[in-house]
Short mmCIF file of N, CA and C in Angstrom, two decimals:
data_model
loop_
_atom_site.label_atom_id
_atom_site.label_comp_id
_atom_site.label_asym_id
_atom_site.label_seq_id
_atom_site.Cartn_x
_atom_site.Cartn_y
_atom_site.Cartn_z
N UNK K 57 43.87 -42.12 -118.63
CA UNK K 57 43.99 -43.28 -119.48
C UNK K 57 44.91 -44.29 -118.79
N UNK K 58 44.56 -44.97 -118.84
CA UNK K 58 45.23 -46.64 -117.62
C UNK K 58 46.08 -46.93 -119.14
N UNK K 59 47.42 -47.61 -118.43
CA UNK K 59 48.55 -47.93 -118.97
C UNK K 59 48.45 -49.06 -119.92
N UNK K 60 48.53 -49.66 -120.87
CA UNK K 60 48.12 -51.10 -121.66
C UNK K 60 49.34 -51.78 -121.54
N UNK K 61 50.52 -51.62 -121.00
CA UNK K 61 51.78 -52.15 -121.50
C UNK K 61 51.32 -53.67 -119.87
N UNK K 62 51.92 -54.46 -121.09
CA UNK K 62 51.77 -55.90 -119.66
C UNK K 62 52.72 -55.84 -118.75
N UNK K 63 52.43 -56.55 -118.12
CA UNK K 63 53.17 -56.74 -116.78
C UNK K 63 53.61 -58.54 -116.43
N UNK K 64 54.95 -58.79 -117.16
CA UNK K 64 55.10 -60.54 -117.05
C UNK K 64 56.19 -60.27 -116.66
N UNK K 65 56.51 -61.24 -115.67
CA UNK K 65 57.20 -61.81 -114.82
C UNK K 65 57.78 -62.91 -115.53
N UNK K 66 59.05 -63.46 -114.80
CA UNK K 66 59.52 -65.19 -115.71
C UNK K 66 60.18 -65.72 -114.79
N UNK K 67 59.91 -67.44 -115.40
CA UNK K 67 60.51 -68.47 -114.31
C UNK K 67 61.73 -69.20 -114.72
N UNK K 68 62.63 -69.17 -114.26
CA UNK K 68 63.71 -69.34 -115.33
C UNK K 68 64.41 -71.18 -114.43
N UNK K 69 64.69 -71.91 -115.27
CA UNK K 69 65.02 -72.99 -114.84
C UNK K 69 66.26 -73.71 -114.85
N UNK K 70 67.24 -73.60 -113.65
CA UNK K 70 68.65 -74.17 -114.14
C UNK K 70 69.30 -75.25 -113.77
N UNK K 71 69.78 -75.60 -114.43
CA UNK K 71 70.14 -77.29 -114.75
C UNK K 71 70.53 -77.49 -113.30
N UNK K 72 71.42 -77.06 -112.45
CA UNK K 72 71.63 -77.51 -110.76
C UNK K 72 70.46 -76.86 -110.16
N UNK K 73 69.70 -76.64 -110.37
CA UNK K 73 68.18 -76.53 -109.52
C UNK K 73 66.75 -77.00 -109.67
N UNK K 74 67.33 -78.32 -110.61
CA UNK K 74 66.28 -79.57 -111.10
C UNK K 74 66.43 -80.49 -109.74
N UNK K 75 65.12 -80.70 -109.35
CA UNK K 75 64.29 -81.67 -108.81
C UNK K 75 63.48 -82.20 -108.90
N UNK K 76 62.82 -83.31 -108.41
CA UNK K 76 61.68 -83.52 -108.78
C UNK K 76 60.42 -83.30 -108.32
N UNK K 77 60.69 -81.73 -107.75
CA UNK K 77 59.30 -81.13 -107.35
C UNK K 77 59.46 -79.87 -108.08
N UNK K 78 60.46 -79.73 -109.37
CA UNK K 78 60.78 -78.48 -109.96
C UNK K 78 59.68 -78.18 -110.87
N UNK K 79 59.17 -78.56 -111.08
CA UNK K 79 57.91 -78.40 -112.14
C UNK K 79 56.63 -79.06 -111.46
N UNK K 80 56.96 -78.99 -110.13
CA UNK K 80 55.08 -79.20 -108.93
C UNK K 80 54.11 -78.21 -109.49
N UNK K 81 52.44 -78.63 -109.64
CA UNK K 81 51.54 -78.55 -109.97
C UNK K 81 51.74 -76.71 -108.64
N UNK K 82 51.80 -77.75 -107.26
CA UNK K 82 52.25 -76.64 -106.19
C UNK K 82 52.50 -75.27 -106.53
N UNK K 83 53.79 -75.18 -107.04
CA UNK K 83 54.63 -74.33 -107.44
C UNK K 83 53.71 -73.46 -108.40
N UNK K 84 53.04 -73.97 -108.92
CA UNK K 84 52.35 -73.68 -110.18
C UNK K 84 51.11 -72.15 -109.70
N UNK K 85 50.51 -72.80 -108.73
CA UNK K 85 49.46 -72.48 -107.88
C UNK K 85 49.97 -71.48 -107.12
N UNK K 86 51.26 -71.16 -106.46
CA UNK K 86 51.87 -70.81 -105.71
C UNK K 86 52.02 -69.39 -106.95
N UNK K 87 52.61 -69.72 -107.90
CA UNK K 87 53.09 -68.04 -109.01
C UNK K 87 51.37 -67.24 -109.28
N UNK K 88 50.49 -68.39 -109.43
CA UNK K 88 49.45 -67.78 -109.78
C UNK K 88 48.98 -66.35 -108.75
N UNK K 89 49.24 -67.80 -107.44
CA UNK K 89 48.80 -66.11 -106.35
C UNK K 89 49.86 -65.10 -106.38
N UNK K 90 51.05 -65.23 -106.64
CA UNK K 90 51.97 -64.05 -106.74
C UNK K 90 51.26 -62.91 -108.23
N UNK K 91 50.80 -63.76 -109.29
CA UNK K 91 50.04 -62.75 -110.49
C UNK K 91 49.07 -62.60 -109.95
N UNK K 92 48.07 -62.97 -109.54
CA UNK K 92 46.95 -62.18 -108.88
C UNK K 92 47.15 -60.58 -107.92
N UNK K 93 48.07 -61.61 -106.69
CA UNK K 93 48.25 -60.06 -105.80
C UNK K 93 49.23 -59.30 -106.53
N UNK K 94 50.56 -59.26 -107.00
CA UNK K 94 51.48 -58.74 -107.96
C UNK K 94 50.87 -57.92 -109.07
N UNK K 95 49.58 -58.59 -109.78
CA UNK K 95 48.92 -57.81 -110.63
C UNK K 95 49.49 -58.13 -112.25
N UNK K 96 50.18 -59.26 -112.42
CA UNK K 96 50.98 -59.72 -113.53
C UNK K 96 50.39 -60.36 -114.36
N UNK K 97 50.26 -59.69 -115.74
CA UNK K 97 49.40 -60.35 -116.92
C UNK K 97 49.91 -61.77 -117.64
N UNK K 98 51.06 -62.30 -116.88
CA UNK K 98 51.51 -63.33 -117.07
C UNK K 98 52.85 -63.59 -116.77
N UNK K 99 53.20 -65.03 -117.21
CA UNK K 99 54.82 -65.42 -116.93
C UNK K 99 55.66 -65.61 -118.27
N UNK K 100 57.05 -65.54 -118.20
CA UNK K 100 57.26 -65.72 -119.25
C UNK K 100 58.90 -66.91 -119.08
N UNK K 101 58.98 -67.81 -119.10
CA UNK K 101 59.55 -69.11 -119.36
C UNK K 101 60.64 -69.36 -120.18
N UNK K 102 62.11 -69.35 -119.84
CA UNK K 102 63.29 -68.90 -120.64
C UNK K 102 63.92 -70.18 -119.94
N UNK K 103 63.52 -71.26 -120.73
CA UNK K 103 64.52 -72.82 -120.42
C UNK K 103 65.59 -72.70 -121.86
N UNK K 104 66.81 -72.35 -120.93
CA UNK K 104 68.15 -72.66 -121.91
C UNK K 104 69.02 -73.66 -121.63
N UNK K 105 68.66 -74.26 -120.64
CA UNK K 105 69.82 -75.54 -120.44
C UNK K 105 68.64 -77.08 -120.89
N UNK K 106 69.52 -77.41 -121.54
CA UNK K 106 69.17 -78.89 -122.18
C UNK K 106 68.13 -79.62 -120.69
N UNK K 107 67.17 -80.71 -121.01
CA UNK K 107 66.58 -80.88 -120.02
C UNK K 107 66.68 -82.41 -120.09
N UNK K 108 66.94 -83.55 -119.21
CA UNK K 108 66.96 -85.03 -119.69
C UNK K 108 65.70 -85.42 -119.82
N UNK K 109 65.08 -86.03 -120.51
CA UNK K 109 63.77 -86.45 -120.71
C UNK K 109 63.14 -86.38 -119.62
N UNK K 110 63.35 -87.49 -118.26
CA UNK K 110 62.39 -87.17 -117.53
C UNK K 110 61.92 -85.68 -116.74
N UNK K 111 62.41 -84.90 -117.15
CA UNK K 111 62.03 -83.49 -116.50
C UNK K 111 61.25 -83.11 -117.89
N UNK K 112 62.12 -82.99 -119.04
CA UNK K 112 61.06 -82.46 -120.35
C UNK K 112 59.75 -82.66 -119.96
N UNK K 113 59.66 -84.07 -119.61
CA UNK K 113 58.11 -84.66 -119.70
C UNK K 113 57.14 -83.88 -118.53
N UNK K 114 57.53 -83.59 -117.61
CA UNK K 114 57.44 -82.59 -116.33
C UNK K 114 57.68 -81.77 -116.46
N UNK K 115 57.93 -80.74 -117.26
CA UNK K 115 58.00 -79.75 -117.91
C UNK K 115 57.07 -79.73 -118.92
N UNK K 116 56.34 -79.86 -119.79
CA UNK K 116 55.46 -80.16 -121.07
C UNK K 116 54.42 -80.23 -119.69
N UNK K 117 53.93 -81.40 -118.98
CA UNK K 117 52.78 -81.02 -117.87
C UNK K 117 52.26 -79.25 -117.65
N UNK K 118 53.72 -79.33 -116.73
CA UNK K 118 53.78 -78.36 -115.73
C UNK K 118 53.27 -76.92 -116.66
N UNK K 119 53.48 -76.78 -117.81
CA UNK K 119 53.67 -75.72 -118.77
C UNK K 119 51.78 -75.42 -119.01
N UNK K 120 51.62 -76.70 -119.39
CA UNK K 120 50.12 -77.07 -119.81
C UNK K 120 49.13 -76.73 -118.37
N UNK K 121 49.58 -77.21 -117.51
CA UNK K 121 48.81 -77.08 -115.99
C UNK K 121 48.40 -75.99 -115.91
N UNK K 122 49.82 -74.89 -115.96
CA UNK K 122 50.04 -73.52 -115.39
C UNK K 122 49.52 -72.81 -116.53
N UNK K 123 49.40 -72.47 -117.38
CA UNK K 123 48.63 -72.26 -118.50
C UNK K 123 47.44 -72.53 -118.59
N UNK K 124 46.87 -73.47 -118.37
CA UNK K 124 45.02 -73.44 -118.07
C UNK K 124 44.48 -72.89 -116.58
N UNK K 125 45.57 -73.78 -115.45
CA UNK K 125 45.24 -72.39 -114.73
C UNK K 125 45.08 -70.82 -114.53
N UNK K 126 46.18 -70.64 -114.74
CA UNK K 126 46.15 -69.24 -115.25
C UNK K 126 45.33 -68.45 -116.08
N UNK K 127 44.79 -69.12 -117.21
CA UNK K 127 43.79 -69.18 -117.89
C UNK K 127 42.48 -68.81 -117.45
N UNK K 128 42.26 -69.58 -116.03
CA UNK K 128 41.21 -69.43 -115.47
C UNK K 128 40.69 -68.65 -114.21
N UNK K 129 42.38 -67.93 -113.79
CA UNK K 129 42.48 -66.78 -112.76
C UNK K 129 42.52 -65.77 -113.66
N UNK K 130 42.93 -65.66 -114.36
CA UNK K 130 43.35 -64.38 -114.96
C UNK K 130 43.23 -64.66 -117.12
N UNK K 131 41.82 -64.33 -117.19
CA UNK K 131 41.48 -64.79 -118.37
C UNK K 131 42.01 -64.01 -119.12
N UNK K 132 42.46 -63.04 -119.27
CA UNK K 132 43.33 -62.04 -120.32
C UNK K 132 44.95 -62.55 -120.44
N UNK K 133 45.15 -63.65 -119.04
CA UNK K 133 46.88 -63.62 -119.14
C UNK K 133 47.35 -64.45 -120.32
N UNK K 134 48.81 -64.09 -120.22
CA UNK K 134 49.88 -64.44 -120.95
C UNK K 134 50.97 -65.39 -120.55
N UNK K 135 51.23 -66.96 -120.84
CA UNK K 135 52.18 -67.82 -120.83
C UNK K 135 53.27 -68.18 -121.71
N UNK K 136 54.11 -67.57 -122.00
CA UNK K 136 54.86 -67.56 -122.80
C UNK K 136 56.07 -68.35 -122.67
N UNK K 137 56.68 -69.30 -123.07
CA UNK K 137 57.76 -70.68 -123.26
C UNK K 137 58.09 -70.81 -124.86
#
């Protein structure tokens, strides 16, 4: 009997390691192949530091991007934020 318990990983985001390639489409594409070969039924997204608008807004994208992608590598996965 194969194991059912998931397998998620998380991207965690901190206020001195905002840029503005911190939420790249890239990056995005880049975790997917880590859940593919890794074998990870998804990510799971733990933003605790306040975000200034223009990242929120790049963040809300990035969330949405990586989530339909993912969606479409791995149709059973899990995005959790």
């Amino acid at each position: 009997v194969e194991d059912c318990k998931e397998l998620l990983d998380y991207g965690l985001s901190e206020e001195e390691k905002q840029t503005e390639t911190c939420f790249s489409t890239y990056y995005a594409e880049i975790m997917i192949q880590l859940a593919l070969y890794f074998g990870f039924d998804g990510w799971f997204f733990n933003i605790e530091n306040p975000l200034p608008a223009l990242y929120s807004k790049k963040m809300v994208y990035f969330l949405q991007y990586f989530t339909l992608r993912m969606h479409e590598q791995i149709p059973h996965s899990k995005v959790l934020w």
